[in-house]
Amino acid sequence: MEKKKIALIFGGQSSEHEVSCWSVVSVFENIPREKYDVVCIGITKDGRWLRYDGPSAAIADGSWEKDASCCPAFLSPDKSVHGLCVLRDGKAEIEKIDVVFPVLHGKNGEDGTIQGLFELSGIPYVGCGTLASAVCMDKAVTHTLLSAANIEQTHYLWFYADRYLNNPEPAAVIRRKIEARLQFPIFVKPANAGSSVGISKVSSMAELDAAVEKAAREDAKIVVEEGIEGQEVECAVLGNRDAEASPVGEIGASAAFYDYDDKYKSGTSQLFIPARLDDATMEEIRRIAVRAYRLLGCSGLARVDFFVRKQDGKVLLNEINTLPGFTNISMYPKLWNFAGVSFSQLIDRLIALAQA
């Protein structure tokens, strides 16, 4: 059987550049080499696309950009090309690609922008399409659509950062709405960011200005959500129209909340698979995860995050991540591994779903 050529795209222009690099190393090292040839395309923080043939360890520590193997390369939007334009030794070469696997997180990678390029190229790609990626990336839009479908969530509101930061009167109105609708503690988030970048836990109105300024460094829209006392749980979804849900996992965060350092640096948070919940609650979570996935038009994969409120056991959907982490400590591959799907099998299934 002829091997398929898979382009792994990593890095990117987002605050999650490093997470992408850590994730792609795991994918690179676990992709079934008997079925696939791999081409690595790294995107630098300043937006350069480079074809990279060096060791995976250099991707993890960021030194890959200086490797002698690097040469400019980019995905052509011309469907007749169906691959990469590689600039080498003063000449342009065409390299055919069968499937693109974007191991990208955050803006310009998970928000529908690069998915639009994939659509133009005509090359099958792993993960959600342009619209679903954009919808799920924007927490304000996600909340609004899920509310219309009567899927339970935390109480929330959203606003444009410049209305709060530059206009005293609108800022006063926003503060009054927060006091009226939400109870402290609250979480202030950029609408379009991931890996908990730019998020603050706010315990009083005195802390709000600093939290909005922090979130505004990541996005022009701000989402404010009511804090929930309870368990934070996650469910992995895999598939296209026939999507299926994994067992439910639980995060035992070591920080005030499950923040960037806790996810990727300190490694001190605990993961419980399965979650410490009764069977009926876990089945409800799995059912809602698949319903939300289908409602928002997802395909390939997504990780759906929930809270289970302590006071009454109510299941509340938190967010949907269309390109979840693939590091060696990430929940998405761990959940499927618990279900009997190895990392290599998971990658193989994702590539098959892209081709389908």
CSV table of C-alpha atoms in Angstrom, one decimal:
chain,number,residue,atom,x,y,z
A,1,MET,CA,0.0,0.0,0.0
A,2,GLU,CA,1.4,3.4,-1.0
A,3,LYS,CA,2.0,5.7,2.0
A,4,LYS,CA,0.0,8.9,2.3
A,5,LYS,CA,2.0,12.1,2.8
A,6,ILE,CA,0.8,14.0,5.9
A,7,ALA,CA,1.8,17.6,6.5
A,8,LEU,CA,2.0,18.5,10.2
A,9,ILE,CA,1.6,22.2,10.7
A,10,PHE,CA,2.8,23.6,14.1
A,11,GLY,CA,3.7,26.8,15.9
A,12,GLY,CA,1.7,29.7,14.7
A,13,GLN,CA,1.1,33.3,15.5
A,14,SER,CA,-0.8,33.0,18.8
A,15,SER,CA,-0.1,33.0,22.5
A,16,GLU,CA,-0.2,29.2,22.4
A,17,HIS,CA,2.7,28.9,20.0
A,18,GLU,CA,4.8,26.9,22.6
A,19,VAL,CA,1.8,24.5,23.4
A,20,SER,CA,1.5,23.8,19.7
A,21,CYS,CA,5.2,22.9,19.5
A,22,TRP,CA,4.9,20.5,22.5
A,23,SER,CA,1.8,18.9,21.0
A,24,VAL,CA,3.2,18.3,17.5
A,25,VAL,CA,6.2,16.4,19.0
A,26,SER,CA,3.8,13.9,20.5
A,27,VAL,CA,1.9,13.6,17.2
A,28,PHE,CA,5.2,13.3,15.2
A,29,GLU,CA,6.5,10.6,17.5
A,30,ASN,CA,3.2,8.5,17.5
A,31,ILE,CA,2.0,8.8,13.9
A,32,PRO,CA,2.0,5.3,12.3
A,33,ARG,CA,5.1,5.4,10.0
A,34,GLU,CA,4.2,2.2,8.2
A,35,LYS,CA,1.2,4.1,6.7
A,36,TYR,CA,2.3,7.7,6.5
A,37,ASP,CA,5.2,9.8,5.4
A,38,VAL,CA,5.5,13.0,7.4
A,39,VAL,CA,6.4,16.6,6.4
A,40,CYS,CA,6.7,19.2,9.1
A,41,ILE,CA,5.8,22.8,8.5
A,42,GLY,CA,6.5,25.3,11.3
A,43,ILE,CA,5.0,28.7,11.5
A,44,THR,CA,7.1,31.2,13.4
A,45,LYS,CA,5.7,33.8,15.8
A,46,ASP,CA,6.2,36.5,13.1
A,47,GLY,CA,4.3,34.4,10.5
A,48,ARG,CA,7.0,32.8,8.4
A,49,TRP,CA,6.3,29.3,7.1
A,50,LEU,CA,9.3,26.9,7.1
A,51,ARG,CA,9.6,23.3,6.0
A,52,TYR,CA,11.6,21.6,8.7
A,53,ASP,CA,13.4,18.2,8.5
A,54,GLY,CA,15.3,18.2,11.7
A,55,PRO,CA,14.9,16.3,15.0
A,56,SER,CA,11.6,16.6,17.0
A,57,ALA,CA,13.5,17.6,20.1
A,58,ALA,CA,14.4,20.9,18.5
A,59,ILE,CA,10.7,21.7,18.0
A,60,ALA,CA,10.0,21.2,21.7
A,61,ASP,CA,12.7,23.7,22.8
A,62,GLY,CA,12.1,26.2,20.0
A,63,SER,CA,15.5,25.9,18.3
A,64,TRP,CA,14.0,24.3,15.2
A,65,GLU,CA,13.8,27.7,13.5
A,66,LYS,CA,17.6,27.9,13.3
A,67,ASP,CA,18.1,24.4,11.8
A,68,ALA,CA,19.9,24.2,8.5
A,69,SER,CA,17.1,22.1,7.0
A,70,CYS,CA,14.6,25.0,7.2
A,71,CYS,CA,13.5,26.5,4.0
A,72,PRO,CA,10.5,28.7,3.1
A,73,ALA,CA,7.4,26.7,2.2
A,74,PHE,CA,3.7,27.5,2.1
A,75,LEU,CA,0.4,25.8,1.3
A,76,SER,CA,-0.9,26.8,-2.1
A,77,PRO,CA,-4.5,27.9,-2.3
A,78,ASP,CA,-4.5,26.7,-5.9
A,79,LYS,CA,-6.4,23.4,-6.0
A,80,SER,CA,-4.5,22.1,-9.0
A,81,VAL,CA,-1.3,22.2,-6.9
A,82,HIS,CA,-2.8,20.2,-4.0
A,83,GLY,CA,0.3,20.7,-1.8
A,84,LEU,CA,3.2,22.9,-0.8
A,85,CYS,CA,5.3,25.4,-2.7
A,86,VAL,CA,8.8,24.9,-1.3
A,87,LEU,CA,11.5,27.5,-2.0
A,88,ARG,CA,14.9,25.9,-2.1
A,89,ASP,CA,18.2,26.9,-3.7
A,90,GLY,CA,16.5,29.8,-5.6
A,91,LYS,CA,13.9,27.5,-7.1
A,92,ALA,CA,10.3,26.8,-6.4
A,93,GLU,CA,9.3,23.1,-6.0
A,94,ILE,CA,5.9,21.6,-5.7
A,95,GLU,CA,5.4,18.9,-3.0
A,96,LYS,CA,2.1,17.0,-3.1
A,97,ILE,CA,0.2,16.5,0.2
A,98,ASP,CA,-2.5,14.0,0.9
A,99,VAL,CA,-3.8,15.3,4.3
A,100,VAL,CA,-3.0,18.3,6.4
A,101,PHE,CA,-2.9,17.8,10.2
A,102,PRO,CA,-2.9,21.2,11.9
A,103,VAL,CA,-1.5,20.8,15.4
A,104,LEU,CA,-2.2,24.5,16.1
A,105,HIS,CA,-3.9,26.2,19.0
A,106,GLY,CA,-5.5,29.7,19.4
A,107,LYS,CA,-5.7,32.5,16.9
A,108,ASN,CA,-4.7,31.9,13.3
A,109,GLY,CA,-4.8,28.2,13.9
A,110,GLU,CA,-8.0,27.1,15.7
A,111,ASP,CA,-10.3,30.0,14.7
A,112,GLY,CA,-11.1,29.1,11.1
A,113,THR,CA,-8.5,31.3,9.5
A,114,ILE,CA,-6.1,28.6,8.4
A,115,GLN,CA,-9.0,26.2,7.8
A,116,GLY,CA,-10.2,28.6,5.1
A,117,LEU,CA,-6.8,28.2,3.4
A,118,PHE,CA,-7.2,24.4,3.6
A,119,GLU,CA,-10.6,24.7,2.0
A,120,LEU,CA,-9.1,26.7,-0.9
A,121,SER,CA,-6.3,24.3,-1.3
A,122,GLY,CA,-8.7,21.3,-1.7
A,123,ILE,CA,-6.5,19.2,0.6
A,124,PRO,CA,-8.3,17.1,3.3
A,125,TYR,CA,-7.5,18.3,6.8
A,126,VAL,CA,-7.9,17.1,10.4
A,127,GLY,CA,-10.4,18.8,12.5
A,128,CYS,CA,-13.4,21.1,12.3
A,129,GLY,CA,-14.3,23.3,9.3
A,130,THR,CA,-14.0,27.0,8.9
A,131,LEU,CA,-17.4,27.9,10.5
A,132,ALA,CA,-17.3,25.5,13.4
A,133,SER,CA,-13.7,26.5,14.2
A,134,ALA,CA,-14.6,30.2,14.3
A,135,VAL,CA,-17.8,29.7,16.3
A,136,CYS,CA,-16.2,27.5,18.9
A,137,MET,CA,-13.1,29.8,19.2
A,138,ASP,CA,-15.3,32.8,20.1
A,139,LYS,CA,-16.7,32.1,23.6
A,140,ALA,CA,-19.3,34.9,23.2
A,141,VAL,CA,-20.7,33.3,20.0
A,142,THR,CA,-20.5,29.8,21.5
A,143,HIS,CA,-22.5,30.9,24.6
A,144,THR,CA,-25.1,32.6,22.5
A,145,LEU,CA,-25.7,29.6,20.2
A,146,LEU,CA,-25.8,27.1,23.0
A,147,SER,CA,-28.2,29.3,24.9
A,148,ALA,CA,-30.5,29.3,21.9
A,149,ALA,CA,-30.4,25.5,22.0
A,150,ASN,CA,-31.2,25.4,25.8
A,151,ILE,CA,-27.9,23.8,26.7
A,152,GLU,CA,-27.2,24.8,30.3
A,153,GLN,CA,-24.2,27.0,30.9
A,154,THR,CA,-22.7,29.3,33.5
A,155,HIS,CA,-24.3,32.8,33.7
A,156,TYR,CA,-22.3,35.1,31.5
A,157,LEU,CA,-22.1,38.4,29.7
A,158,TRP,CA,-19.7,39.8,27.1
A,159,PHE,CA,-18.7,43.3,25.8
A,160,TYR,CA,-16.1,45.0,23.7
A,161,ALA,CA,-12.9,45.8,25.6
A,162,ASP,CA,-12.6,49.4,24.2
A,163,ARG,CA,-16.1,50.3,25.5
A,164,TYR,CA,-14.9,49.4,29.0
A,165,LEU,CA,-11.4,50.8,28.9
A,166,ASN,CA,-11.9,54.0,27.1
A,167,ASN,CA,-15.4,55.1,28.0
A,168,PRO,CA,-16.3,55.8,31.7
A,169,GLU,CA,-20.1,55.8,31.1
A,170,PRO,CA,-20.3,52.4,29.2
A,171,ALA,CA,-17.8,51.0,31.7
A,172,ALA,CA,-20.1,51.9,34.6
A,173,VAL,CA,-23.1,50.3,32.8
A,174,ILE,CA,-21.1,47.1,32.4
A,175,ARG,CA,-20.1,47.0,36.0
A,176,ARG,CA,-23.7,47.4,37.1
A,177,LYS,CA,-24.7,44.5,34.8
A,178,ILE,CA,-22.0,42.3,36.3
A,179,GLU,CA,-23.2,43.1,39.8
A,180,ALA,CA,-26.8,42.5,38.9
A,181,ARG,CA,-26.4,39.3,36.9
A,182,LEU,CA,-23.4,37.5,38.4
A,183,GLN,CA,-22.0,36.6,41.8
A,184,PHE,CA,-18.4,36.8,42.8
A,185,PRO,CA,-16.0,35.2,42.2
A,186,ILE,CA,-16.2,35.7,38.4
A,187,PHE,CA,-13.9,34.8,35.6
A,188,VAL,CA,-12.8,37.4,33.1
A,189,LYS,CA,-11.7,36.0,29.7
A,190,PRO,CA,-10.7,37.1,26.3
A,191,ALA,CA,-13.4,35.8,23.9
A,192,ASN,CA,-10.8,34.4,21.5
A,193,ALA,CA,-7.9,32.7,23.2
A,194,GLY,CA,-7.2,29.2,24.6
A,195,SER,CA,-5.1,27.4,27.2
A,196,SER,CA,-6.4,29.8,29.8
A,197,VAL,CA,-4.2,32.6,28.5
A,198,GLY,CA,-5.5,36.0,29.6
A,199,ILE,CA,-8.0,34.7,32.1
A,200,SER,CA,-8.3,36.1,35.6
A,201,LYS,CA,-10.3,35.0,38.6
A,202,VAL,CA,-11.9,38.1,40.1
A,203,SER,CA,-13.2,38.2,43.7
A,204,SER,CA,-14.4,41.8,43.9
A,205,MET,CA,-15.2,44.8,41.7
A,206,ALA,CA,-11.9,46.4,42.7
A,207,GLU,CA,-10.0,43.7,40.7
A,208,LEU,CA,-12.1,44.1,37.5
A,209,ASP,CA,-10.2,46.8,35.8
A,210,ALA,CA,-6.9,44.9,35.9
A,211,ALA,CA,-8.6,41.7,34.7
A,212,VAL,CA,-10.2,43.4,31.7
A,213,GLU,CA,-6.9,45.0,30.8
A,214,LYS,CA,-5.2,41.6,30.9
A,215,ALA,CA,-7.9,39.9,28.8
A,216,ALA,CA,-7.9,42.8,26.3
A,217,ARG,CA,-4.2,42.1,25.5
A,218,GLU,CA,-5.4,38.9,23.9
A,219,ASP,CA,-8.7,39.9,22.2
A,220,ALA,CA,-11.0,42.8,21.5
A,221,LYS,CA,-14.0,41.0,23.1
A,222,ILE,CA,-14.3,40.2,26.8
A,223,VAL,CA,-16.4,37.4,28.3
A,224,VAL,CA,-17.3,37.5,32.0
A,225,GLU,CA,-18.6,34.3,33.6
A,226,GLU,CA,-19.9,33.4,37.0
A,227,GLY,CA,-17.6,31.2,39.0
A,228,ILE,CA,-18.9,27.7,39.7
A,229,GLU,CA,-18.1,25.7,42.8
A,230,GLY,CA,-17.9,22.1,41.7
A,231,GLN,CA,-16.0,19.7,39.6
A,232,GLU,CA,-14.3,20.6,36.3
A,233,VAL,CA,-14.7,17.7,33.8
A,234,GLU,CA,-13.9,17.1,30.2
A,235,CYS,CA,-15.2,14.8,27.5
A,236,ALA,CA,-13.4,14.0,24.2
A,237,VAL,CA,-15.5,13.7,21.0
A,238,LEU,CA,-14.3,11.9,17.9
A,239,GLY,CA,-16.0,11.6,14.5
A,240,ASN,CA,-18.0,13.4,11.8
A,241,ARG,CA,-21.8,13.0,11.6
A,242,ASP,CA,-21.4,9.8,13.6
A,243,ALA,CA,-19.5,11.3,16.4
A,244,GLU,CA,-18.9,9.4,19.7
A,245,ALA,CA,-17.9,10.5,23.2
A,246,SER,CA,-15.1,9.2,25.3
A,247,PRO,CA,-15.3,8.4,29.0
A,248,VAL,CA,-15.4,11.5,31.2
A,249,GLY,CA,-12.2,12.8,32.9
A,250,GLU,CA,-11.9,15.2,35.8
A,251,ILE,CA,-9.4,18.0,36.5
A,252,GLY,CA,-8.1,18.4,40.0
A,253,ALA,CA,-6.5,21.8,39.6
A,254,SER,CA,-3.6,22.7,41.9
A,255,ALA,CA,-3.9,26.4,41.2
A,256,ALA,CA,-6.9,28.8,42.0
A,257,PHE,CA,-8.2,27.5,38.6
A,258,TYR,CA,-6.8,25.3,35.9
A,259,ASP,CA,-4.5,27.9,34.4
A,260,TYR,CA,-1.8,27.8,31.7
A,261,ASP,CA,1.0,26.9,34.1
A,262,ASP,CA,-1.1,24.2,35.7
A,263,LYS,CA,-1.9,22.7,32.3
A,264,TYR,CA,1.6,22.8,30.7
A,265,LYS,CA,4.4,23.8,33.1
A,266,SER,CA,4.0,22.8,36.7
A,267,GLY,CA,2.2,19.5,35.9
A,268,THR,CA,0.9,19.4,39.5
A,269,SER,CA,-2.8,19.1,38.6
A,270,GLN,CA,-4.4,15.7,39.0
A,271,LEU,CA,-6.4,14.0,36.3
A,272,PHE,CA,-9.0,11.5,37.3
A,273,ILE,CA,-10.2,9.1,34.5
A,274,PRO,CA,-13.0,8.2,34.9
A,275,ALA,CA,-14.2,11.3,36.7
A,276,ARG,CA,-15.4,11.0,40.3
A,277,LEU,CA,-19.1,11.1,39.3
A,278,ASP,CA,-22.0,8.7,39.2
A,279,ASP,CA,-22.7,6.8,36.0
A,280,ALA,CA,-25.9,8.8,35.2
A,281,THR,CA,-24.1,12.1,35.4
A,282,MET,CA,-21.3,10.9,33.2
A,283,GLU,CA,-23.7,9.6,30.7
A,284,GLU,CA,-25.5,13.0,30.7
A,285,ILE,CA,-22.2,14.8,30.1
A,286,ARG,CA,-21.4,12.4,27.2
A,287,ARG,CA,-24.8,13.0,25.6
A,288,ILE,CA,-24.6,16.8,25.9
A,289,ALA,CA,-21.0,16.8,24.5
A,290,VAL,CA,-22.1,15.0,21.3
A,291,ARG,CA,-25.3,17.2,21.0
A,292,ALA,CA,-23.2,20.4,21.3
A,293,TYR,CA,-20.6,19.0,18.9
A,294,ARG,CA,-23.3,18.3,16.2
A,295,LEU,CA,-25.2,21.5,16.9
A,296,LEU,CA,-22.1,23.7,16.2
A,297,GLY,CA,-21.1,21.7,13.1
A,298,CYS,CA,-17.9,20.1,14.5
A,299,SER,CA,-16.1,17.4,12.7
A,300,GLY,CA,-13.0,15.3,13.3
A,301,LEU,CA,-12.5,16.1,17.0
A,302,ALA,CA,-13.2,18.4,19.9
A,303,ARG,CA,-12.8,18.4,23.6
A,304,VAL,CA,-16.0,19.6,25.4
A,305,ASP,CA,-15.4,21.0,29.0
A,306,PHE,CA,-18.1,21.1,31.7
A,307,PHE,CA,-18.7,22.0,35.3
A,308,VAL,CA,-20.7,19.8,37.7
A,309,ARG,CA,-22.1,22.2,40.3
A,310,LYS,CA,-21.5,21.1,43.8
A,311,GLN,CA,-24.8,22.5,45.3
A,312,ASP,CA,-27.2,20.6,43.0
A,313,GLY,CA,-25.1,18.4,40.7
A,314,LYS,CA,-26.2,20.3,37.6
A,315,VAL,CA,-24.1,19.8,34.5
A,316,LEU,CA,-23.0,23.1,32.9
A,317,LEU,CA,-21.2,23.3,29.6
A,318,ASN,CA,-18.1,25.5,29.8
A,319,GLU,CA,-16.5,25.5,26.4
A,320,ILE,CA,-15.6,23.5,23.3
A,321,ASN,CA,-12.0,23.2,22.1
A,322,THR,CA,-11.7,22.2,18.4
A,323,LEU,CA,-8.0,21.5,18.4
A,324,PRO,CA,-7.2,20.4,22.0
A,325,GLY,CA,-3.7,19.8,23.3
A,326,PHE,CA,-1.8,16.7,22.2
A,327,THR,CA,1.0,16.9,24.7
A,328,ASN,CA,2.0,13.8,26.8
A,329,ILE,CA,-0.1,15.2,29.7
A,330,SER,CA,-3.1,16.4,27.6
A,331,MET,CA,-6.6,15.1,28.5
A,332,TYR,CA,-7.8,14.4,24.9
A,333,PRO,CA,-5.5,11.5,24.1
A,334,LYS,CA,-5.5,10.3,27.7
A,335,LEU,CA,-9.3,9.9,27.6
A,336,TRP,CA,-9.2,7.9,24.4
A,337,ASN,CA,-6.3,5.8,25.7
A,338,PHE,CA,-8.5,4.9,28.7
A,339,ALA,CA,-11.2,3.8,26.2
A,340,GLY,CA,-8.7,1.5,24.5
A,341,VAL,CA,-7.6,3.7,21.7
A,342,SER,CA,-3.8,4.2,21.6
A,343,PHE,CA,-2.2,7.5,20.6
A,344,SER,CA,-1.1,6.0,17.2
A,345,GLN,CA,-4.6,4.6,16.6
A,346,LEU,CA,-6.2,8.0,17.5
A,347,ILE,CA,-3.9,9.8,15.0
A,348,ASP,CA,-4.8,7.2,12.3
A,349,ARG,CA,-8.5,7.6,13.0
A,350,LEU,CA,-8.3,11.4,12.8
A,351,ILE,CA,-6.5,11.2,9.4
A,352,ALA,CA,-9.2,8.8,8.1
A,353,LEU,CA,-11.9,11.2,9.3
A,354,ALA,CA,-10.2,14.0,7.4
A,355,GLN,CA,-10.2,12.0,4.2
A,356,ALA,CA,-13.9,11.0,4.7
